[in-house]
Structure formats: C-alpha cells, structure tokens
Short mmCIF file of C-alpha atoms in Angstrom, two decimals:
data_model
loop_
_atom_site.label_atom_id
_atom_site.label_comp_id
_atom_site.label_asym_id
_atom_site.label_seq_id
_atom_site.Cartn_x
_atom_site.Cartn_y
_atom_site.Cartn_z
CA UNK A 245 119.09 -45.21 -33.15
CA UNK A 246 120.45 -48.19 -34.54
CA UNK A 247 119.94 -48.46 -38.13
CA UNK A 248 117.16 -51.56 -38.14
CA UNK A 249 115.19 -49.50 -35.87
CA UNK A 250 115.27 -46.17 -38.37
CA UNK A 251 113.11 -47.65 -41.21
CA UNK A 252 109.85 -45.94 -39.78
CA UNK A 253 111.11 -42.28 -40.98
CA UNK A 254 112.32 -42.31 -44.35
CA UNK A 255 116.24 -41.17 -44.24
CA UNK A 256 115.58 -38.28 -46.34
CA UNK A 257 113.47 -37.10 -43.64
CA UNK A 258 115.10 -38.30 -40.62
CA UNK A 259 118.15 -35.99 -41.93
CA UNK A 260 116.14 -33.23 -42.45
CA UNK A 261 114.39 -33.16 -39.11
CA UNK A 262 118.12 -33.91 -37.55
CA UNK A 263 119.31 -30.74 -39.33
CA UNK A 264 116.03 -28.81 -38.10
CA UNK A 265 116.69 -29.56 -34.40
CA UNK A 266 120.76 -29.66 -34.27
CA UNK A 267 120.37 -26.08 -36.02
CA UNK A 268 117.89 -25.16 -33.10
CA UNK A 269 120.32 -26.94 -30.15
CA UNK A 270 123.53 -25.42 -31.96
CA UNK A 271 121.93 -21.92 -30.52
CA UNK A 272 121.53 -22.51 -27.35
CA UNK A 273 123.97 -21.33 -24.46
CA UNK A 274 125.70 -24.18 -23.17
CA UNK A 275 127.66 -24.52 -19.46
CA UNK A 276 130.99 -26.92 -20.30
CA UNK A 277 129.70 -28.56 -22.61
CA UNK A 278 125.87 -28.97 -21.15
CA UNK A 279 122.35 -27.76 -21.96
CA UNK A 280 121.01 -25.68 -19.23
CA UNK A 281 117.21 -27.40 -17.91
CA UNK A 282 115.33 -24.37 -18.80
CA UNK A 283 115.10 -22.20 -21.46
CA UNK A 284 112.56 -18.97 -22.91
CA UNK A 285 111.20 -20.82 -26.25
CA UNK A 286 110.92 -18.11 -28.29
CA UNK A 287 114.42 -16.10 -27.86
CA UNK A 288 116.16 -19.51 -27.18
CA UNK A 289 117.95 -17.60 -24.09
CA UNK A 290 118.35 -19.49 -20.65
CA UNK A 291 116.16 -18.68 -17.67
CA UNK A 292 117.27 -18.59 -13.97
CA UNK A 293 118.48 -20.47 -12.59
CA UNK A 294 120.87 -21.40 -14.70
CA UNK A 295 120.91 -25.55 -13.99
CA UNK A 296 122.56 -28.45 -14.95
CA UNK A 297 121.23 -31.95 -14.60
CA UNK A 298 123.20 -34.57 -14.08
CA UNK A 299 120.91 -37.31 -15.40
CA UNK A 300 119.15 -35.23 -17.74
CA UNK A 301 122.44 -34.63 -19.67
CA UNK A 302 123.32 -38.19 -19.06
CA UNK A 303 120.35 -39.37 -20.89
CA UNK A 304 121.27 -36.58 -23.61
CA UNK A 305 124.67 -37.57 -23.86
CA UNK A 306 123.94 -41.27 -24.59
CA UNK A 307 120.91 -40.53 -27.18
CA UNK A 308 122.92 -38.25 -29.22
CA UNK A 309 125.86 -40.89 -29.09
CA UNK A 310 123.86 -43.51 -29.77
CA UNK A 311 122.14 -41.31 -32.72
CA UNK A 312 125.45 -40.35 -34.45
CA UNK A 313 126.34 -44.25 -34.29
CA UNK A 314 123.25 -45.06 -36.30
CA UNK A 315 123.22 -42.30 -38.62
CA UNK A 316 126.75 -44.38 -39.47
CA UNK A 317 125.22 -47.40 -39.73
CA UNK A 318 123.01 -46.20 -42.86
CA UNK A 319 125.66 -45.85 -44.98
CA UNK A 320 126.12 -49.40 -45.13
CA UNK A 321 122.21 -50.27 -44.59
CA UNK A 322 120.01 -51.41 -47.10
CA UNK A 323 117.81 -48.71 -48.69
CA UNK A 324 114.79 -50.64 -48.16
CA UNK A 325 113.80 -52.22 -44.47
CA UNK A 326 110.60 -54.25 -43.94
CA UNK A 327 110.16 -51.37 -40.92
CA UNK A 328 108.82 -49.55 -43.91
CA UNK A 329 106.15 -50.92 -43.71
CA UNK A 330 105.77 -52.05 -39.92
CA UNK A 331 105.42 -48.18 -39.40
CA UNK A 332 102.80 -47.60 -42.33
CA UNK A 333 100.46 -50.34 -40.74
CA UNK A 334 100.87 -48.71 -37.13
CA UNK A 335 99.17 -45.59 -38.85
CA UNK A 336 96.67 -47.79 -40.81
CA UNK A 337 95.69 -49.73 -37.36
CA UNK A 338 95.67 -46.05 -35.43
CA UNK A 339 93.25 -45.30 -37.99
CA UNK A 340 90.94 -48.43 -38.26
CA UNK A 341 90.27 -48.05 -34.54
CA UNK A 342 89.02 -44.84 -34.76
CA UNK A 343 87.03 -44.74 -37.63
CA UNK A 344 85.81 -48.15 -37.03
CA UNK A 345 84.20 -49.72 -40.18
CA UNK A 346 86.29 -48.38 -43.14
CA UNK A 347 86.53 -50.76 -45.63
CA UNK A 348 89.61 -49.09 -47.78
CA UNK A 349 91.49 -48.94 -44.60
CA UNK A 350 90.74 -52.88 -44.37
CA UNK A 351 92.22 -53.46 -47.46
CA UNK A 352 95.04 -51.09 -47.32
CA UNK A 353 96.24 -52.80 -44.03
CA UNK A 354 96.22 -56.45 -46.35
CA UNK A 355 98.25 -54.92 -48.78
CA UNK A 356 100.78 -53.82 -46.60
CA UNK A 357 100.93 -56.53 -44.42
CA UNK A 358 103.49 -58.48 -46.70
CA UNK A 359 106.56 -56.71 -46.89
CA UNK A 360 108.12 -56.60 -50.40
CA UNK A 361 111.24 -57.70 -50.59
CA UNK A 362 112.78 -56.25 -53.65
CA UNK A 363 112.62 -52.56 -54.51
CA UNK A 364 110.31 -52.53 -57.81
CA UNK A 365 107.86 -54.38 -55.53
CA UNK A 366 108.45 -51.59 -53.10
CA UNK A 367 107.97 -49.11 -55.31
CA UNK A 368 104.71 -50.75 -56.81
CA UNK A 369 103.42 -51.03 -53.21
CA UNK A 370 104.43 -47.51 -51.97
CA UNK A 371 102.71 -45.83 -55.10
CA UNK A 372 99.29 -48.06 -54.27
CA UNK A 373 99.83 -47.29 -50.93
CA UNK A 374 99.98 -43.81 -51.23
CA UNK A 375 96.85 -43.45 -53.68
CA UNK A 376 94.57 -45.43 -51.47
CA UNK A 377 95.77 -42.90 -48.36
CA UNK A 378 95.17 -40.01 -50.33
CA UNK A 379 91.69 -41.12 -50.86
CA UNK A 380 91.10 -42.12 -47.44
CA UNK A 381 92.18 -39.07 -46.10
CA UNK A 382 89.97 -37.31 -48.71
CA UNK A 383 87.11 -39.31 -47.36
CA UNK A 384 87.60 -38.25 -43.69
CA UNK A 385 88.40 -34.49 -44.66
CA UNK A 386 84.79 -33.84 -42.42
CA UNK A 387 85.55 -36.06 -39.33
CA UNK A 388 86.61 -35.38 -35.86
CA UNK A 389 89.81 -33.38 -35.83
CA UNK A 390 91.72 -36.12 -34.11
CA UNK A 391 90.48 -38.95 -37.22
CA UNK A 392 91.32 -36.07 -39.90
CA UNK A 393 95.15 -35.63 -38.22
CA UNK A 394 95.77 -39.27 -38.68
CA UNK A 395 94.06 -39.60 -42.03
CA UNK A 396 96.42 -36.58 -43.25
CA UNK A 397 99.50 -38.14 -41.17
CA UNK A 398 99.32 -41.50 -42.97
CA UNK A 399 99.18 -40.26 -46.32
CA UNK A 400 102.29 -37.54 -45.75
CA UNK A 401 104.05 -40.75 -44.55
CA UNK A 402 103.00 -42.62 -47.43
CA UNK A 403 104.23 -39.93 -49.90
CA UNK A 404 107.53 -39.48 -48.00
CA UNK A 405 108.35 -42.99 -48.30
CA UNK A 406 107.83 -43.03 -52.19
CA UNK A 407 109.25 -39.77 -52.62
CA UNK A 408 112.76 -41.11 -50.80
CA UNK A 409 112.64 -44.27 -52.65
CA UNK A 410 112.71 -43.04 -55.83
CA UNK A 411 115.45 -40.04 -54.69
CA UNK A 412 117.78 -42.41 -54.29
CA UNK A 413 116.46 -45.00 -56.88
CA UNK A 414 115.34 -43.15 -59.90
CA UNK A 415 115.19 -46.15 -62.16
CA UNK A 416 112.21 -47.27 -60.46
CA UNK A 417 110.20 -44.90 -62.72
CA UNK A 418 111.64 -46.42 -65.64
CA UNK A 419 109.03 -48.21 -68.03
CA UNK A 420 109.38 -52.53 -68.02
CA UNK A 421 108.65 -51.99 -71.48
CA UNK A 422 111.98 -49.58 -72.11
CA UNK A 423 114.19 -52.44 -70.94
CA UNK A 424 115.64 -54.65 -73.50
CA UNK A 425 117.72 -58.38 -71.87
CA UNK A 426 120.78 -56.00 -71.50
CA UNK A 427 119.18 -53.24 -69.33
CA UNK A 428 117.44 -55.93 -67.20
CA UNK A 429 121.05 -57.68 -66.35
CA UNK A 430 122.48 -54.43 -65.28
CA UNK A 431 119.01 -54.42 -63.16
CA UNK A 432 119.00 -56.88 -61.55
CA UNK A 433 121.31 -56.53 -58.94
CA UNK A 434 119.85 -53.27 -57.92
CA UNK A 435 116.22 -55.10 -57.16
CA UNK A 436 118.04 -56.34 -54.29
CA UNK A 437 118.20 -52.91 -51.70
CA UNK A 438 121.65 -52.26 -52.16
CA UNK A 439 123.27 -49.94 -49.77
CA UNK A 440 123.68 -46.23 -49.87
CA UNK A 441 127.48 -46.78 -50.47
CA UNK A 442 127.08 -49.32 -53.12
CA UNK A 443 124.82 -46.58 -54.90
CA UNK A 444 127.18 -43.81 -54.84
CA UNK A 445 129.77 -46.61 -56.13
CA UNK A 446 127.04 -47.13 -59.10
CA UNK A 447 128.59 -44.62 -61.95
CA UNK A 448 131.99 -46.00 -61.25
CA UNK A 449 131.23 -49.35 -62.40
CA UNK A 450 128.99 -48.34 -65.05
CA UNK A 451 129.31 -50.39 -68.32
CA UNK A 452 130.06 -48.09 -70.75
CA UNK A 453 128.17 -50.06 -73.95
CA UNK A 454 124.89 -49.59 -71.21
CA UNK A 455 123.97 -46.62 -73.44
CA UNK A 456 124.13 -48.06 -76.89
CA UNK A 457 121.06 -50.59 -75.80
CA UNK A 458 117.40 -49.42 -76.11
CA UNK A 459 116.57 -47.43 -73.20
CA UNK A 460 120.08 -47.35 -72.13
CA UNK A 461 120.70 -43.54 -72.14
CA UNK A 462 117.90 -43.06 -69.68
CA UNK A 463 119.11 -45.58 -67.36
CA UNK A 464 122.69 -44.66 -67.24
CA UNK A 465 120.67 -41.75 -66.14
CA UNK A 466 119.06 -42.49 -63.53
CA UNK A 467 121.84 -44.53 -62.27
CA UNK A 468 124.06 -41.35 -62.35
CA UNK A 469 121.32 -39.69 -60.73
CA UNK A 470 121.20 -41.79 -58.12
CA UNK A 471 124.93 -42.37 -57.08
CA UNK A 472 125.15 -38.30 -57.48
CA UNK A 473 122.18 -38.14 -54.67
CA UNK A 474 123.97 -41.11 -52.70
CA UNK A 475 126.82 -39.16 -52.31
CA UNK A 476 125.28 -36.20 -51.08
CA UNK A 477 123.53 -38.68 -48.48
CA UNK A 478 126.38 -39.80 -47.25
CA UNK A 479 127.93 -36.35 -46.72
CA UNK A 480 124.58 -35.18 -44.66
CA UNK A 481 124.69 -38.26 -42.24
CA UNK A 482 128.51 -37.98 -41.95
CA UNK A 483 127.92 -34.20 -40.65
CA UNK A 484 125.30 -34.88 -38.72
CA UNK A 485 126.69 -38.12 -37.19
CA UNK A 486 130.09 -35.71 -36.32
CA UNK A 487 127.36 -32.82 -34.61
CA UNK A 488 125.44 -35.54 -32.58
CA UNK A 489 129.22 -36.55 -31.22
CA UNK A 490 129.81 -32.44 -30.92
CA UNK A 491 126.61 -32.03 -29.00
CA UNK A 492 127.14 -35.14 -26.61
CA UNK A 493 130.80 -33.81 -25.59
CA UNK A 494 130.28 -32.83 -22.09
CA UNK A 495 132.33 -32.33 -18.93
CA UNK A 496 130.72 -34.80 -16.38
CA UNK A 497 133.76 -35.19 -14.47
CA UNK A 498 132.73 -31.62 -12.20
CA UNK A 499 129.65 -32.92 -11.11
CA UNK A 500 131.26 -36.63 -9.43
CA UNK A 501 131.46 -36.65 -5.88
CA UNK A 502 134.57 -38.56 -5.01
CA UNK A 503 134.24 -38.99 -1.68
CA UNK A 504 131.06 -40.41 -2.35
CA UNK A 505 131.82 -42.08 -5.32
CA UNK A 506 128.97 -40.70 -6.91
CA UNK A 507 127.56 -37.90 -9.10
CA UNK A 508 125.29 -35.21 -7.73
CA UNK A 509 122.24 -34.62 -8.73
CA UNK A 510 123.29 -31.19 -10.32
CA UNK A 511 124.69 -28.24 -10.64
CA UNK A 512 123.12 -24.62 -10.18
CA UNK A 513 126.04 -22.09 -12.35
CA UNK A 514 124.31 -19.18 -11.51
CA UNK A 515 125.57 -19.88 -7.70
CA UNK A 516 128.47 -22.21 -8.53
CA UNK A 517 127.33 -25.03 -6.47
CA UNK A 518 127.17 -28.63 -6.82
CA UNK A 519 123.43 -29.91 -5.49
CA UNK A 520 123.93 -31.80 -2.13
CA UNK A 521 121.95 -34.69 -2.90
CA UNK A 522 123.17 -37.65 -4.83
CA UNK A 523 121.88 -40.43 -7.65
CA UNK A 524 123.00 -43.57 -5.57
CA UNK A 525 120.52 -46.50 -7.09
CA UNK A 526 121.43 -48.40 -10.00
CA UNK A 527 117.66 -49.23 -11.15
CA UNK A 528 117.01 -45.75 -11.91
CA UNK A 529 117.56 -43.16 -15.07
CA UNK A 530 120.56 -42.62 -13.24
CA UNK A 531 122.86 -45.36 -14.54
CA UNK A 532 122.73 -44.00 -18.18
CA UNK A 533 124.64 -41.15 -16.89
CA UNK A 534 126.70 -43.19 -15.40
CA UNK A 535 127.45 -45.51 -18.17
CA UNK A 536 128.38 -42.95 -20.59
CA UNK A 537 130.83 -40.71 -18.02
CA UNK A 538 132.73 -44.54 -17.61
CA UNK A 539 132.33 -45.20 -21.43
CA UNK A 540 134.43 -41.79 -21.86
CA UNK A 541 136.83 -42.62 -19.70
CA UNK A 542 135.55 -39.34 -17.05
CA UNK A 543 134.69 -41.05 -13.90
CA UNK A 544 136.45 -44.35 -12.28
CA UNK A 545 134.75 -47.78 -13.66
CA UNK A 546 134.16 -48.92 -9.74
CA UNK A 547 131.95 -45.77 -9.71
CA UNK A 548 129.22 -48.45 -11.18
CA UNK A 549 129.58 -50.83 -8.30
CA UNK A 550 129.07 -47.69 -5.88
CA UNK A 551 125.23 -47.14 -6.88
CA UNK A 552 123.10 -48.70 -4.78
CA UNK A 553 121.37 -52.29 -5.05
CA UNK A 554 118.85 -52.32 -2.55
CA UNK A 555 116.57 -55.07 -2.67
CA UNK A 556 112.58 -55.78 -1.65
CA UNK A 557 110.97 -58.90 -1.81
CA UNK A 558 107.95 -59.25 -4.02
CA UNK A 559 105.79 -62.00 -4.24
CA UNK A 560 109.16 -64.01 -2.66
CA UNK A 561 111.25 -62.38 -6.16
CA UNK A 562 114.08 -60.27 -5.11
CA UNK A 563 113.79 -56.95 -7.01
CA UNK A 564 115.84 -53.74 -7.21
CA UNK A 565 114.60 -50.74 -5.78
CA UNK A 566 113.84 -47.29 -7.84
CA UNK A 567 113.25 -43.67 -6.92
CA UNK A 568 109.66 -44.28 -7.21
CA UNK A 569 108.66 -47.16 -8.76
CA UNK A 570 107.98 -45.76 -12.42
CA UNK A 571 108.48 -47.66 -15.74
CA UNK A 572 110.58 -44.78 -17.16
CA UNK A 573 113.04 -45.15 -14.25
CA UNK A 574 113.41 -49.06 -15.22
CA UNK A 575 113.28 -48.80 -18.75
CA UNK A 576 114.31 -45.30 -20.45
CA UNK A 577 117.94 -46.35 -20.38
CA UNK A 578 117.12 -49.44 -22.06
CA UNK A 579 116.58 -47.83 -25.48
CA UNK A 580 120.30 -47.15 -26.19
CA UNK A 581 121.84 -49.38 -23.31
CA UNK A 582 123.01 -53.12 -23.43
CA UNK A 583 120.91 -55.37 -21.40
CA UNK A 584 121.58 -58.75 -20.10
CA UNK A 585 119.55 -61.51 -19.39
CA UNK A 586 118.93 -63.50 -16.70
CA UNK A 587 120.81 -60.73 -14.75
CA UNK A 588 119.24 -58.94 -12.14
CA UNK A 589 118.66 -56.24 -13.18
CA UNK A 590 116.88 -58.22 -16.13
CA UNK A 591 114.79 -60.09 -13.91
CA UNK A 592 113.30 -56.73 -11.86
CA UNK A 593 112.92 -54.75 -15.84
CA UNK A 594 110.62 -57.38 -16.54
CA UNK A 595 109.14 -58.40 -13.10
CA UNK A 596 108.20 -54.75 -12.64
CA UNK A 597 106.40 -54.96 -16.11
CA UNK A 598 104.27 -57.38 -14.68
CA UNK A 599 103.45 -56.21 -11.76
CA UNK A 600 102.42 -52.72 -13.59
CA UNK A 601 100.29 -55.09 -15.41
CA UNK A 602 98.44 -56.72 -12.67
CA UNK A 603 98.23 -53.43 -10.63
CA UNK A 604 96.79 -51.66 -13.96
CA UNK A 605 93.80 -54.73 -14.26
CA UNK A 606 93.08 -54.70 -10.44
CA UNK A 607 92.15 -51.00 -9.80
CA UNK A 608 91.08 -50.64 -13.69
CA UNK A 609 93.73 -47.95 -14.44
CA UNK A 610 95.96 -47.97 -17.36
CA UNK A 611 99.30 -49.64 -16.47
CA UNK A 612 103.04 -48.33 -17.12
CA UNK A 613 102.15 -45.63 -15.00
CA UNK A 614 105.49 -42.80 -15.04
CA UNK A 615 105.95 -39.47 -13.48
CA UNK A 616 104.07 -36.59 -15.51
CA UNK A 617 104.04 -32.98 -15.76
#
C-alpha cells in the first residue's frame, strides 16, 4: 500500500501485524518460489494436490511488491495523515447505524470530522477521542454481540492511534506550562508531522544549551526518546519491506506457454504438469499476473498484447469481456495497478460499475455482485 493510503492502521501496528503474518508465510512450503493453493491450518503443511496458481500468485506477487514499496514510503511520510481520522469516523458511522440514536456517538463523529493539522492538536483530539470511545463502548457492554464488537473495535483503534503517536512523539505529554520561549522555538517545528527520518535525525541536531532552560532536561528527553524509537522504526519497515520483496520472488517464467503466448492457468507439482487451459482475456484478474512477470523482466512484453480483447456491445458502448462478469475480475488489479483514463479498459471498469448498479436497483439485490465461496 502506498503510504497515503496506510494512515487507517497506525504504523506501529501495521508492522506488527506484517511481522505476525510474514512469520506465519515464512513457514510454509513453497514450490520455486510459490505458495501452494491449499494448506492444513493448523500444522501449516500442504495438502494434495500440491497446486500452483498462476493468477493467484500473480495477485500475491504484486500485493507484496506493492506492500514492500509502501512500507518505504513511510520513512519519508509524515507521522500524522488526515486518514487518521477518515478511518476513526468509518468506525463511528458503522456504529451510529446500528445503534441508531446515540447521542455521544453524534458528537464524537463532530469532533472528528475536522482533521487536526498539527500534532499537539492531534494528540488533544486522539486523547478526547479515545475517552469518549471508552465510554461508549462501556455503554453498549449489554447490546447485540455484533454492536458490542464495534463498540470495543473503535475504542482499541482509538487507543492504538494515541498510543503510536506519542511512541514516536513523546513530547506531546509534556506540560504547556513546563515550556519556557526557548523550549517552544525548538517546538515548533516538530508541531508540523515531521517524518520518521527527520525524527531519528532529532538528537543529532539537538542544541546543546536546550537543557540549561526550564523544562529543558525533560525535553531533550523525549526528543532522544523519540529519534531512539524512530530508528528502530525504520529498521522494522526496512526488514519487512526486504521480506515482502523475498516473499514476492517467484519463478513465473515455467508456467508461460510460448506457443501460445500465454500463461496457464496452473501448475499441479504433485504430477508435474502444466494445466491445459489458459488466462487469455485482458479484463480479468489475469493481467496482474501478467503485469508483474513483464515488470520482472520473466515473460516477453508482447505477451500483454496476446490476451484477449473481445468486445460486446452494451447499450451501443463497446466493453471488454470478463470470465464472468464479476466486479473483482474488473477491479481487484486496480488496487496496486496503474490505470488510465479514457482508455478502454477505463471506460468498461467504470461502465461495468454502472451497469452493476442498475442491475442491483432493478431486481432489488445488492450490486457489485463477485464470485463467493
């Protein structure tokens, strides 16, 4: 995930959640490079047969990529994102709906509907936040289990949020009374969300008369604190980024067809056979697969121009045809794939939105309809 889309899970726990599930995938038997489609849950060991997807490690492949790429990014992201908050309302809203007339959750979703832009205010907000969730979720301890799990949910977020602001910004805690004209220069800056490098680069450029001032000793602190805690932050996304690269590294190249020009749709290892059927349309989950084999240089380029771009008229629009017409075919690969507009490919994503729409308010069905176990 790009790092503007990572502000709903505080980084703290988006690492620790990474670590949790690399440690898990790091156990598993692999065939060149791929994870096998089934496995027993509890011994972790593969069951029979053992298979390889083609598109399913396509879409693996270009998630973990795309994952290591924004764990990156954060080390040069501001420590504070409005998406913060964004995320905390979705909860809020989740809530309101099902409890219906709750008047704290009306006025906790108007206090966080302004995003703060400086970190005190963050703080200030996070720590209201989180005391007005704990109460709510207090309140709803008796309700239906489904109103309780949300209740709970919002005010673990809450607390996770504050708890990773002040981690990496300790001063935060630090009385406005404690700080004399000096301490509030050397402040300043920091109200600003400075990045996670610039805060391991704090103690560096620490003025070393910062101490003598009132208050001083416990800022220079915090602020050692903080660039100590940086620095560990950085290493943990660094290894992380360089295990979501590990775990993407596989060998597509055996399962392309080049006769055909394309890539089967797998591979069975217990029998050593390539599948005889083929992923030939480009409007499908497919062409993420396909994208990231040509991005690593394992399959020719004109391999993209192979997949098939068969066309049906709807409503006098000429669209692009998928397997079976689901929005996950059309639209999965958009999370971590470039899209284009006015292409055509552009032009069916979105005209096969709409007509999802209309189909979901003519037979009174909910629309976006995708395959399901």
């Amino acid at each position: 995930l790009a790092a503007a889309d990572l502000g709903y899970l505080p980084v703290g726990g988006l690492i620790r959640r990474t670590q949790d599930t690399f440690g898990t995938m790091q156990r598993l038997e692999r065939y060149r490079g791929h994870f096998y489609n089934w496995y027993e849950t509890r011994t972790l060991q593969p069951l029979l047969p053992l298979y390889v997807s083609s598109v399913d490690s396509g879409n693996l492949a270009g998630h973990l990529l795309t994952l290591g790429s924004g764990l990156r990014e954060q080390a040069n992201a501001k420590i504070l994102t409005p998406q913060i908050f964004s995320g905390l309302r979705d909860g809020v809203r989740i809530l309101r709906y099902l409890a219906r007339k709750n008047d704290a959750l009306v006025k906790l979703d108007a206090e966080l509907e302004q995003a703060p832009s400086t970190l005190r205010a963050a703080f200030v907000l996070l720590e209201s936040a989180t005391g007005h969730a704990t109460r709510i979720a207090a309140s709803l301890a008796n309700e239906a289990e489904e109103l309780t799990g949300w209740a709970q949910t919002l005010q673990r977020n809450c607390e996770e949020h504050l708890a990773d602001l002040l981690w990496i910004a300790p001063w935060l805690t630090l009385p406005a009374s404690s700080r004399g004209a000096g301490l509030y220069e050397q402040l300043a800056p920091l109200d600003h969300a400075p990045t996670l490098r610039e805060i391991a680069a704090l103690d560096q450029s620490l003025d070393p008369t910062i101490e003598k001032n009132a208050g001083g000793a416990e800022l220079a602190r915090c602020l050692r604190e903080a660039s100590d805690h940086a620095r560990q932050r950085l290493i943990a996304l660094e290894t992380l980024a360089g295990q979501s690269e590990e775990l993407a590294a596989m060998d597509f190249a055996f399962l392309f067809n080049e006769k055909r020009d394309l890539f089967c749709t797998g591979f069975n290892a217990t029998e050593h056979r390539c599948d005889s059927g083929f992923y030939d349309l480009l409007a499908s989950e497919a062409r993420l697969c396909s994208y990231v084999a040509i991005a690593l240089g394992q399959v020719p380029q004109d391999h993209w121009f192979s997949m098939g771009r068969l066309l049906v008229a709807s409503r006098g629009d000429p669209l692009l045809v998928s397997w079976s017409g689901s929005m996950f075919e059309y639209l999965m690969p958009l999370l971590v794939m470039p899209n284009y507009e006015n292409t055509l490919l552009d032009h069916t994503c979105r005209a096969v939105v709409q007509q999802q729409i209309e189909y979901g308010k003519l037979r009174g069905v909910p629309w976006g309809i995708s395959e399901s176990g």
